[in-house]
């Protein structure tokens, strides 16, 4: 993949140097150069990911807590985790955290944004950031909730 990207960049540079493009340089040479750079970057990323895969797998095994549940169990744990601080029971998360989650959901559905969605590609970045924070935060805390329930003895088995 890296070699193909290099060949595309080289072909684009040769076409740029040899041809008379008269103001339309971006048609063939620019496209080849851009495609070649993209393929080069993709090849480098793929190679780095392959090299790091054993390290990631070892870290995942070392840091995974037993009994944190799968995605379905975590999804089922979210309502009780959010409701517990407001019912006066033993709260796994503080009230302010549930308020932040609610604010995140409201921000995602609210039509007014910090960065307007009318701006191409830039306007959606704030929504993506809030959504990513919301999903990862809920997923992690739901796993912690399940682990606490199992440690206490109140596990819910499927």
XYZ file of C-alpha atoms in Angstrom:
158
model
C 0.000 0.000 0.000
C 2.865 2.345 0.812
C 4.553 1.447 -2.486
C 1.353 2.126 -4.441
C 1.035 5.514 -2.747
C 4.642 6.326 -3.604
C 4.085 5.352 -7.247
C 0.979 7.565 -7.438
C 2.819 10.557 -5.956
C 5.758 9.987 -8.307
C 3.441 9.681 -11.327
C 1.694 12.897 -10.328
C 4.984 14.743 -9.957
C 6.215 13.468 -13.335
C 2.933 14.459 -15.002
C 3.172 17.875 -13.383
C 6.719 18.386 -14.621
C 6.256 17.015 -18.147
C 2.818 18.278 -19.151
C 1.607 21.734 -20.062
C -1.461 22.048 -17.886
C -2.054 25.776 -18.522
C -3.828 26.648 -15.302
C -5.500 23.262 -14.827
C -2.656 21.613 -12.928
C -5.004 20.054 -10.411
C -6.836 17.855 -12.924
C -4.485 14.924 -13.402
C -1.231 15.603 -11.525
C -2.887 17.166 -8.502
C -5.339 14.288 -8.279
C -2.584 11.717 -8.535
C -0.489 13.455 -5.913
C -3.440 13.803 -3.527
C -4.489 10.190 -4.035
C -0.912 9.032 -3.575
C -0.527 10.957 -0.322
C -3.809 9.514 0.922
C -2.759 5.965 0.083
C 0.654 6.573 1.676
C -0.928 7.795 4.903
C -3.371 4.896 4.935
C -0.513 2.443 4.407
C 1.552 3.922 7.216
C -1.437 3.875 9.584
C -2.188 0.244 8.668
C 1.422 -0.768 9.246
C 1.576 0.986 12.621
C -1.719 -0.610 13.681
C -0.399 -4.056 12.732
C 2.770 -3.455 14.747
C 0.829 -2.242 17.782
C -1.868 -4.951 17.686
C -0.051 -7.368 20.042
C 0.577 -4.576 22.537
C -3.063 -3.469 22.441
C -4.248 -7.049 22.909
C -1.969 -7.557 25.904
C -3.096 -4.286 27.486
C -6.747 -5.167 26.888
C -6.302 -8.513 28.647
C -4.407 -6.929 31.522
C -6.847 -4.082 32.137
C -10.182 -5.788 31.500
C -12.055 -6.265 34.712
C -13.868 -9.565 34.958
C -17.619 -9.307 35.074
C -18.082 -5.825 33.630
C -20.689 -7.089 31.206
C -21.196 -6.749 27.517
C -22.860 -3.905 25.657
C -26.401 -5.204 26.230
C -25.861 -5.597 29.971
C -24.347 -2.125 30.165
C -27.283 -0.667 28.252
C -29.681 -2.312 30.709
C -27.725 -0.905 33.671
C -27.946 2.729 32.519
C -31.511 3.543 33.703
C -30.932 2.260 37.236
C -27.527 3.945 37.360
C -29.050 7.308 36.411
C -32.079 6.977 38.687
C -30.196 5.836 41.815
C -28.839 9.254 42.893
C -32.287 10.829 42.590
C -34.127 8.088 44.512
C -31.928 8.406 47.569
C -30.459 4.935 47.201
C -26.818 4.045 46.990
C -25.585 6.154 44.106
C -22.901 4.841 41.813
C -22.449 8.261 40.244
C -23.006 11.693 41.763
C -26.027 13.794 40.837
C -23.971 16.337 38.945
C -22.823 13.578 36.571
C -26.396 12.696 35.709
C -27.122 16.390 35.148
C -24.120 16.590 32.785
C -25.408 13.578 30.849
C -28.834 15.176 30.568
C -27.233 18.421 29.384
C -25.294 16.452 26.753
C -28.457 14.804 25.454
C -30.260 18.146 25.373
C -27.357 19.730 23.499
C -27.485 16.991 20.880
C -31.213 17.434 20.227
C -31.290 21.234 20.616
C -31.367 23.011 17.233
C -28.961 25.776 18.332
C -25.275 24.799 18.468
C -22.015 26.453 19.466
C -20.764 25.848 15.920
C -23.641 26.118 13.387
C -24.360 22.938 11.450
C -24.600 24.955 8.238
C -20.798 25.129 8.073
C -19.684 22.111 6.039
C -17.739 19.489 8.005
C -16.947 21.930 10.810
C -20.480 22.457 12.055
C -21.019 18.877 13.120
C -17.768 18.538 15.078
C -19.224 19.878 18.319
C -22.086 17.390 18.086
C -19.654 14.560 17.408
C -17.545 15.580 20.398
C -20.488 15.774 22.792
C -21.908 12.503 21.462
C -18.578 10.705 21.804
C -18.145 11.977 25.362
C -21.691 10.944 26.236
C -21.403 7.426 24.822
C -17.972 6.680 26.301
C -18.873 8.130 29.683
C -22.130 6.183 29.923
C -20.476 2.986 28.686
C -17.637 3.199 31.193
C -19.853 4.063 34.155
C -22.323 1.309 33.252
C -19.429 -1.183 33.331
C -18.390 0.149 36.735
C -22.009 -0.141 37.923
C -22.212 -3.773 36.836
C -18.888 -4.568 38.513
C -20.100 -2.955 41.771
C -23.369 -4.886 41.633
C -21.538 -8.154 41.132
C -19.086 -7.373 43.927
C -21.960 -6.709 46.333
C -23.777 -9.832 45.180
C -26.689 -8.269 43.378
C -25.682 -9.479 39.936
C -28.173 -9.771 37.132
C -27.357 -12.756 34.992
C -28.775 -13.175 31.487
